[in-house]
PDB file of C-alpha atoms in Angstrom:
ATOM      1  CA  GLN E   1       4.263 -23.796   9.966  1.00 77.00           C
ATOM      2  CA  LYS E   2       0.926 -24.181   7.991  1.00 85.00           C
ATOM      3  CA  GLU E   3       1.162 -24.148   4.147  1.00 92.00           C
ATOM      4  CA  VAL E   4      -1.356 -21.655   3.763  1.00 96.00           C
ATOM      5  CA  GLU E   5      -1.337 -18.615   6.380  1.00 96.00           C
ATOM      6  CA  GLN E   6      -4.303 -15.940   6.653  1.00 96.00           C
ATOM      7  CA  ASP E   7      -4.907 -13.467   9.472  1.00 91.00           C
ATOM      8  CA  PRO E   8      -8.212 -14.539  11.302  1.00 90.00           C
ATOM      9  CA  GLY E   9      -9.035 -10.830  12.304  1.00 90.00           C
ATOM     10  CA  PRO E  10     -11.859  -9.778  13.007  1.00 94.00           C
ATOM     11  CA  LEU E  11     -11.506  -7.138  10.608  1.00 96.00           C
ATOM     12  CA  SER E  12     -14.065  -4.477  11.315  1.00 97.00           C
ATOM     13  CA  VAL E  13     -14.795  -1.512   8.222  1.00 97.00           C
ATOM     14  CA  PRO E  14     -17.280   0.987   7.452  1.00 97.00           C
ATOM     15  CA  GLU E  15     -19.980   0.470   5.093  1.00 97.00           C
ATOM     16  CA  GLY E  16     -18.408   1.490   1.487  1.00 97.00           C
ATOM     17  CA  ALA E  17     -14.900   1.056   2.615  1.00 97.00           C
ATOM     18  CA  ILE E  18     -12.355  -0.836   0.374  1.00 98.00           C
ATOM     19  CA  VAL E  19     -11.383  -4.232   2.106  1.00 97.00           C
ATOM     20  CA  SER E  20      -8.006  -5.854   1.269  1.00 97.00           C
ATOM     21  CA  LEU E  21      -7.938  -9.664   2.498  1.00 97.00           C
ATOM     22  CA  ASN E  22      -4.567 -11.496   2.097  1.00 97.00           C
ATOM     23  CA  CYS E  23      -2.905 -14.920   2.230  1.00 97.00           C
ATOM     24  CA  THR E  24       0.492 -15.929   2.152  1.00 97.00           C
ATOM     25  CA  TYR E  25       1.644 -19.750   0.990  1.00 97.00           C
ATOM     26  CA  SER E  26       4.582 -21.740   1.316  1.00 95.00           C
ATOM     27  CA  ASN E  27       4.049 -24.318  -1.431  1.00 92.00           C
ATOM     28  CA  SER E  28       5.675 -23.107  -5.000  1.00 91.00           C
ATOM     29  CA  ALA E  29       3.534 -25.983  -6.594  1.00 90.00           C
ATOM     30  CA  PHE E  30       0.265 -24.349  -6.125  1.00 92.00           C
ATOM     31  CA  GLN E  31      -1.384 -22.937  -9.222  1.00 91.00           C
ATOM     32  CA  TYR E  32      -4.996 -22.279  -8.405  1.00 91.00           C
ATOM     33  CA  PHE E  33      -6.062 -19.941  -6.162  1.00 94.00           C
ATOM     34  CA  MET E  34      -9.564 -19.518  -4.887  1.00 95.00           C
ATOM     35  CA  TRP E  35     -11.711 -17.150  -2.586  1.00 97.00           C
ATOM     36  CA  TYR E  36     -14.742 -18.661  -0.726  1.00 97.00           C
ATOM     37  CA  ARG E  37     -17.214 -16.745   1.552  1.00 97.00           C
ATOM     38  CA  GLN E  38     -18.885 -18.467   4.237  1.00 97.00           C
ATOM     39  CA  TYR E  39     -21.601 -17.319   6.167  1.00 96.00           C
ATOM     40  CA  SER E  40     -22.097 -18.472   9.817  1.00 92.00           C
ATOM     41  CA  ARG E  41     -23.184 -22.175  10.131  1.00 89.00           C
ATOM     42  CA  LYS E  42     -23.146 -22.188   6.428  1.00 93.00           C
ATOM     43  CA  GLY E  43     -20.777 -24.206   3.531  1.00 95.00           C
ATOM     44  CA  PRO E  44     -18.219 -22.123   1.714  1.00 97.00           C
ATOM     45  CA  GLU E  45     -19.543 -20.592  -1.352  1.00 95.00           C
ATOM     46  CA  LEU E  46     -17.125 -19.974  -4.207  1.00 94.00           C
ATOM     47  CA  LEU E  47     -16.314 -16.367  -5.102  1.00 95.00           C
ATOM     48  CA  MET E  48     -13.296 -15.942  -7.250  1.00 93.00           C
ATOM     49  CA  TYR E  49     -11.045 -18.747  -8.963  1.00 90.00           C
ATOM     50  CA  THR E  50      -7.913 -17.838 -10.405  1.00 90.00           C
ATOM     51  CA  TYR E  51      -4.961 -19.740 -12.414  1.00 86.00           C
ATOM     52  CA  SER E  52      -1.606 -18.880 -11.640  1.00 83.00           C
ATOM     53  CA  SER E  53      -0.558 -15.125 -11.514  1.00 83.00           C
ATOM     54  CA  GLY E  54      -2.454 -11.988 -11.979  1.00 86.00           C
ATOM     55  CA  ASN E  55      -5.773 -10.362 -11.586  1.00 91.00           C
ATOM     56  CA  LYS E  56      -9.425 -11.176 -11.838  1.00 93.00           C
ATOM     57  CA  GLU E  57     -12.422  -9.003 -11.494  1.00 95.00           C
ATOM     58  CA  ASP E  58     -15.962  -9.716 -11.168  1.00 94.00           C
ATOM     59  CA  GLY E  59     -18.066  -7.088 -10.073  1.00 96.00           C
ATOM     60  CA  ARG E  60     -17.051  -5.414  -6.724  1.00 97.00           C
ATOM     61  CA  PHE E  61     -14.524  -8.288  -6.022  1.00 97.00           C
ATOM     62  CA  THR E  62     -10.997  -8.271  -7.540  1.00 97.00           C
ATOM     63  CA  ALA E  63      -8.282 -11.354  -7.075  1.00 97.00           C
ATOM     64  CA  GLN E  64      -4.747 -10.791  -7.339  1.00 96.00           C
ATOM     65  CA  VAL E  65      -2.244 -13.681  -7.312  1.00 96.00           C
ATOM     66  CA  ASP E  66       1.352 -13.095  -6.889  1.00 94.00           C
ATOM     67  CA  LYS E  67       3.311 -16.316  -7.413  1.00 92.00           C
ATOM     68  CA  SER E  68       6.587 -14.675  -6.668  1.00 93.00           C
ATOM     69  CA  SER E  69       5.933 -13.450  -3.510  1.00 94.00           C
ATOM     70  CA  LYS E  70       3.501 -16.396  -2.695  1.00 95.00           C
ATOM     71  CA  TYR E  71       0.962 -13.777  -1.993  1.00 95.00           C
ATOM     72  CA  ILE E  72      -2.775 -13.610  -2.832  1.00 97.00           C
ATOM     73  CA  SER E  73      -5.435 -10.977  -2.224  1.00 97.00           C
ATOM     74  CA  LEU E  74      -8.969 -10.237  -2.458  1.00 98.00           C
ATOM     75  CA  PHE E  75     -10.339  -6.644  -2.665  1.00 98.00           C
ATOM     76  CA  ILE E  76     -13.702  -5.943  -2.085  1.00 98.00           C
ATOM     77  CA  ARG E  77     -14.951  -2.182  -3.202  1.00 98.00           C
ATOM     78  CA  ASP E  78     -17.998  -0.505  -1.784  1.00 98.00           C
ATOM     79  CA  SER E  79     -18.109  -2.991   0.749  1.00 98.00           C
ATOM     80  CA  GLN E  80     -21.694  -3.657   2.178  1.00 97.00           C
ATOM     81  CA  PRO E  81     -23.190  -5.189   5.336  1.00 97.00           C
ATOM     82  CA  SER E  82     -24.461  -7.899   3.402  1.00 96.00           C
ATOM     83  CA  ASP E  83     -20.651  -8.912   3.079  1.00 97.00           C
ATOM     84  CA  SER E  84     -19.892  -9.589   6.594  1.00 97.00           C
ATOM     85  CA  ALA E  85     -18.830 -12.936   6.522  1.00 97.00           C
ATOM     86  CA  THR E  86     -15.859 -15.303   6.933  1.00 97.00           C
ATOM     87  CA  TYR E  87     -13.288 -15.486   3.737  1.00 98.00           C
ATOM     88  CA  LEU E  88     -11.443 -18.259   3.291  1.00 98.00           C
ATOM     89  CA  CYS E  89      -8.525 -18.605   0.906  1.00 98.00           C
ATOM     90  CA  ALA E  90      -7.840 -21.875  -1.079  1.00 96.00           C
ATOM     91  CA  MET E  91      -5.234 -23.334  -2.961  1.00 93.00           C
ATOM     92  CA  ARG E  92      -4.210 -26.472  -5.176  1.00 90.00           C
ATOM     93  CA  GLN E  93      -1.807 -27.985  -7.118  1.00 86.00           C
ATOM     94  CA  HIS E  94      -1.909 -28.313 -10.940  1.00 78.00           C
ATOM     95  CA  GLY E  95      -0.901 -31.420 -12.944  1.00 69.00           C
ATOM     96  CA  SER E  96      -2.566 -34.736 -13.926  1.00 58.00           C
ATOM     97  CA  SER E  97      -1.778 -36.564 -10.540  1.00 63.00           C
ATOM     98  CA  ASN E  98      -3.256 -33.911  -8.694  1.00 71.00           C
ATOM     99  CA  THR E  99      -6.454 -35.070  -6.915  1.00 79.00           C
ATOM    100  CA  GLY E 100      -7.945 -31.400  -6.813  1.00 84.00           C
ATOM    101  CA  LYS E 101      -7.574 -31.379  -2.920  1.00 89.00           C
ATOM    102  CA  LEU E 102      -7.805 -27.698  -1.493  1.00 93.00           C
ATOM    103  CA  ILE E 103      -5.426 -26.216   1.072  1.00 95.00           C
ATOM    104  CA  PHE E 104      -7.414 -23.654   3.149  1.00 97.00           C
ATOM    105  CA  GLY E 105      -6.217 -20.479   5.035  1.00 97.00           C
ATOM    106  CA  GLN E 106      -7.631 -20.212   8.695  1.00 96.00           C
ATOM    107  CA  GLY E 107     -10.411 -17.549   7.259  1.00 97.00           C
ATOM    108  CA  THR E 108     -10.690 -14.044   7.890  1.00 97.00           C
ATOM    109  CA  THR E 109     -13.670 -12.404   9.826  1.00 97.00           C
ATOM    110  CA  LEU E 110     -15.071  -9.401   8.251  1.00 97.00           C
ATOM    111  CA  GLN E 111     -17.849  -7.147   9.698  1.00 97.00           C
ATOM    112  CA  VAL E 112     -19.117  -4.303   7.337  1.00 98.00           C
ATOM    113  CA  LYS E 113     -20.648  -1.616   9.949  1.00 97.00           C
ATOM    114  CA  PRO E 114     -23.894   0.516   8.387  1.00 95.00           C
TER     115      PRO E 114
ATOM    116  CA  ASP W   1     -29.510 -29.533  -9.904  1.00 52.00           C
ATOM    117  CA  THR W   2     -29.066 -27.193  -7.347  1.00 75.00           C
ATOM    118  CA  GLY W   3     -25.774 -28.172  -6.151  1.00 93.00           C
ATOM    119  CA  VAL W   4     -24.384 -30.140  -3.556  1.00 96.00           C
ATOM    120  CA  SER W   5     -26.805 -31.599  -0.921  1.00 97.00           C
ATOM    121  CA  GLN W   6     -25.831 -32.688   2.517  1.00 98.00           C
ATOM    122  CA  ASN W   7     -27.786 -34.758   5.247  1.00 97.00           C
ATOM    123  CA  PRO W   8     -28.721 -34.012   7.734  1.00 97.00           C
ATOM    124  CA  ARG W   9     -27.666 -30.747   8.459  1.00 97.00           C
ATOM    125  CA  HIS W  10     -27.610 -31.367  12.301  1.00 97.00           C
ATOM    126  CA  LYS W  11     -26.653 -34.174  14.192  1.00 98.00           C
ATOM    127  CA  ILE W  12     -26.298 -34.587  18.124  1.00 98.00           C
ATOM    128  CA  THR W  13     -25.103 -37.709  19.181  1.00 98.00           C
ATOM    129  CA  LYS W  14     -23.950 -39.336  22.543  1.00 98.00           C
ATOM    130  CA  ARG W  15     -20.238 -40.503  22.732  1.00 98.00           C
ATOM    131  CA  GLY W  16     -19.629 -44.025  21.698  1.00 98.00           C
ATOM    132  CA  GLN W  17     -22.633 -43.962  18.990  1.00 98.00           C
ATOM    133  CA  ASN W  18     -22.153 -44.384  15.428  1.00 98.00           C
ATOM    134  CA  VAL W  19     -23.294 -41.573  12.945  1.00 98.00           C
ATOM    135  CA  THR W  20     -23.536 -41.641   9.070  1.00 98.00           C
ATOM    136  CA  PHE W  21     -23.734 -38.672   6.689  1.00 98.00           C
ATOM    137  CA  ARG W  22     -24.865 -38.211   3.331  1.00 98.00           C
ATOM    138  CA  CYS W  23     -23.530 -36.140   0.361  1.00 98.00           C
ATOM    139  CA  ASP W  24     -25.122 -35.782  -3.059  1.00 97.00           C
ATOM    140  CA  PRO W  25     -22.673 -34.036  -5.325  1.00 96.00           C
ATOM    141  CA  ILE W  26     -23.695 -32.058  -8.358  1.00 94.00           C
ATOM    142  CA  SER W  27     -24.812 -34.488 -10.838  1.00 91.00           C
ATOM    143  CA  GLU W  28     -22.100 -34.141 -13.514  1.00 87.00           C
ATOM    144  CA  HIS W  29     -19.300 -33.690 -11.189  1.00 91.00           C
ATOM    145  CA  ASN W  30     -16.831 -37.195 -11.125  1.00 92.00           C
ATOM    146  CA  ARG W  31     -14.819 -35.720  -7.934  1.00 94.00           C
ATOM    147  CA  LEU W  32     -16.090 -35.982  -4.644  1.00 96.00           C
ATOM    148  CA  TYR W  33     -14.380 -34.328  -1.439  1.00 96.00           C
ATOM    149  CA  TRP W  34     -14.989 -34.822   2.436  1.00 97.00           C
ATOM    150  CA  TYR W  35     -13.655 -31.752   4.646  1.00 97.00           C
ATOM    151  CA  ARG W  36     -13.878 -31.361   8.376  1.00 97.00           C
ATOM    152  CA  GLN W  37     -14.128 -27.742   9.733  1.00 97.00           C
ATOM    153  CA  THR W  38     -13.842 -27.034  13.439  1.00 96.00           C
ATOM    154  CA  LEU W  39     -14.977 -23.609  15.037  1.00 93.00           C
ATOM    155  CA  GLY W  40     -12.128 -20.898  13.777  1.00 92.00           C
ATOM    156  CA  GLN W  41     -10.745 -22.931  11.301  1.00 95.00           C
ATOM    157  CA  GLY W  42     -10.609 -23.220   7.615  1.00 96.00           C
ATOM    158  CA  PRO W  43     -11.708 -26.633   6.344  1.00 97.00           C
ATOM    159  CA  GLU W  44      -9.247 -29.733   6.510  1.00 96.00           C
ATOM    160  CA  PHE W  45      -9.232 -32.325   3.519  1.00 95.00           C
ATOM    161  CA  LEU W  46     -10.598 -35.763   4.987  1.00 96.00           C
ATOM    162  CA  THR W  47     -10.647 -37.715   1.535  1.00 96.00           C
ATOM    163  CA  TYR W  48     -11.131 -37.872  -2.187  1.00 94.00           C
ATOM    164  CA  PHE W  49     -13.182 -39.872  -4.676  1.00 95.00           C
ATOM    165  CA  GLN W  50     -12.848 -40.461  -8.440  1.00 93.00           C
ATOM    166  CA  ASN W  51     -15.964 -41.694  -9.309  1.00 93.00           C
ATOM    167  CA  GLU W  52     -16.466 -44.662  -6.872  1.00 94.00           C
ATOM    168  CA  ALA W  53     -12.415 -44.887  -6.199  1.00 94.00           C
ATOM    169  CA  GLN W  54     -11.617 -43.414  -3.245  1.00 94.00           C
ATOM    170  CA  LEU W  55      -8.127 -42.176  -4.285  1.00 92.00           C
ATOM    171  CA  GLU W  56      -6.742 -40.591  -1.189  1.00 92.00           C
ATOM    172  CA  LYS W  57      -7.124 -40.361   2.507  1.00 93.00           C
ATOM    173  CA  SER W  58      -5.899 -37.790   5.003  1.00 92.00           C
ATOM    174  CA  ARG W  59      -4.154 -38.695   8.017  1.00 89.00           C
ATOM    175  CA  LEU W  60      -6.906 -36.945   9.631  1.00 83.00           C
ATOM    176  CA  LEU W  61      -9.058 -40.074   8.940  1.00 87.00           C
ATOM    177  CA  SER W  62      -8.698 -42.222  11.712  1.00 89.00           C
ATOM    178  CA  ASP W  63      -9.803 -45.972  11.656  1.00 93.00           C
ATOM    179  CA  ARG W  64     -13.359 -45.146  13.109  1.00 96.00           C
ATOM    180  CA  PHE W  65     -14.029 -43.086   9.964  1.00 97.00           C
ATOM    181  CA  SER W  66     -14.852 -44.797   6.771  1.00 96.00           C
ATOM    182  CA  ALA W  67     -16.176 -43.210   3.640  1.00 97.00           C
ATOM    183  CA  GLU W  68     -17.737 -44.885   0.715  1.00 96.00           C
ATOM    184  CA  ARG W  69     -19.231 -43.719  -3.014  1.00 97.00           C
ATOM    185  CA  PRO W  70     -20.922 -46.933  -4.411  1.00 92.00           C
ATOM    186  CA  LYS W  71     -21.693 -46.389  -8.114  1.00 86.00           C
ATOM    187  CA  GLY W  72     -19.573 -43.248  -8.086  1.00 86.00           C
ATOM    188  CA  SER W  73     -23.095 -41.025  -7.530  1.00 91.00           C
ATOM    189  CA  PHE W  74     -24.031 -40.207  -3.808  1.00 96.00           C
ATOM    190  CA  SER W  75     -21.392 -40.720  -0.726  1.00 98.00           C
ATOM    191  CA  THR W  76     -21.471 -41.606   2.897  1.00 98.00           C
ATOM    192  CA  LEU W  77     -19.079 -40.574   5.768  1.00 98.00           C
ATOM    193  CA  GLU W  78     -19.513 -42.974   8.659  1.00 98.00           C
ATOM    194  CA  ILE W  79     -17.951 -42.229  12.330  1.00 97.00           C
ATOM    195  CA  GLN W  80     -17.949 -45.332  14.573  1.00 97.00           C
ATOM    196  CA  ARG W  81     -17.687 -45.002  18.449  1.00 97.00           C
ATOM    197  CA  THR W  82     -17.825 -41.360  18.465  1.00 98.00           C
ATOM    198  CA  GLU W  83     -15.652 -39.033  20.325  1.00 97.00           C
ATOM    199  CA  GLN W  84     -16.335 -35.321  21.654  1.00 96.00           C
ATOM    200  CA  GLY W  85     -13.194 -34.573  19.453  1.00 95.00           C
ATOM    201  CA  ASP W  86     -15.358 -35.484  16.296  1.00 97.00           C
ATOM    202  CA  SER W  87     -17.481 -32.464  16.950  1.00 97.00           C
ATOM    203  CA  ALA W  88     -17.172 -30.383  13.902  1.00 97.00           C
ATOM    204  CA  MET W  89     -18.911 -29.258  10.427  1.00 98.00           C
ATOM    205  CA  TYR W  90     -18.236 -31.873   7.899  1.00 98.00           C
ATOM    206  CA  LEU W  91     -18.543 -30.698   4.597  1.00 98.00           C
ATOM    207  CA  CYS W  92     -18.696 -32.242   1.144  1.00 98.00           C
ATOM    208  CA  ALA W  93     -17.804 -30.700  -2.103  1.00 97.00           C
ATOM    209  CA  SER W  94     -17.723 -31.821  -5.643  1.00 95.00           C
ATOM    210  CA  SER W  95     -15.755 -31.102  -8.840  1.00 92.00           C
ATOM    211  CA  THR W  96     -15.272 -31.976 -12.504  1.00 88.00           C
ATOM    212  CA  ASP W  97     -12.039 -33.093 -13.780  1.00 81.00           C
ATOM    213  CA  ARG W  98     -12.984 -31.710 -17.376  1.00 75.00           C
ATOM    214  CA  GLY W  99     -13.036 -27.886 -17.908  1.00 67.00           C
ATOM    215  CA  PRO W 100     -13.775 -25.783 -15.165  1.00 68.00           C
ATOM    216  CA  THR W 101     -12.437 -27.431 -11.849  1.00 77.00           C
ATOM    217  CA  GLU W 102     -13.866 -25.542  -9.127  1.00 86.00           C
ATOM    218  CA  ALA W 103     -15.005 -27.142  -6.129  1.00 91.00           C
ATOM    219  CA  PHE W 104     -18.579 -26.465  -4.827  1.00 94.00           C
ATOM    220  CA  PHE W 105     -19.623 -27.021  -1.340  1.00 96.00           C
ATOM    221  CA  GLY W 106     -22.735 -28.335   0.375  1.00 97.00           C
ATOM    222  CA  GLN W 107     -24.343 -26.596   3.748  1.00 96.00           C
ATOM    223  CA  GLY W 108     -22.166 -29.173   5.628  1.00 97.00           C
ATOM    224  CA  THR W 109     -23.644 -31.281   8.642  1.00 98.00           C
ATOM    225  CA  ARG W 110     -22.640 -30.075  12.156  1.00 97.00           C
ATOM    226  CA  LEU W 111     -21.984 -32.940  14.277  1.00 98.00           C
ATOM    227  CA  THR W 112     -22.284 -32.522  18.183  1.00 98.00           C
ATOM    228  CA  VAL W 113     -20.943 -35.223  20.408  1.00 98.00           C
ATOM    229  CA  VAL W 114     -22.147 -35.063  23.533  1.00 97.00           C
TER     230      VAL W 114
END
């Protein structure tokens, strides 16, 4: 079993829809949680970065972390065709011995149709 | 500073040849990472540098792979005697260990071994 599980999709929604993307994980030592967006043949672009549990909002994007359930989510409001991409969740441990290496999910491919 | 820079963007090589990739991190970042990403998968950690010291290597990094970061600035990743299974996107990321520690990725080097 992988440390981080993410449904690869594809997920197809109409323009303007609310999108929900999710990841589950097994390692309770993870403390930092990130969402990256990756367009085809490009490098991952950091969207959201959260520490421990709670919510964080940035424009149309909201990240949620539920450490008790080992479950993280990314919500996209008023989705646009330009949001069509692969969304990667990533996480890492905390502590002075931590190297900062990230463990990624498989990525979810999102298509927003005009 | 415009971010993490990787060269070349694309590399096609014949099986058995050696290849070398370069990464220039964000200038104030002392941490540098290499990841490998195959089609339909999330990035997988290969190795990590803190300044010029290589502090962690994944089991994915076989003896044919070597990475360096002289003087703690740019880094190179060399693959010797390439195999078709080495075909992937090789991603470099950098971060700092002080303050915000988010990792920022370059655009990657896409390697095709024929």
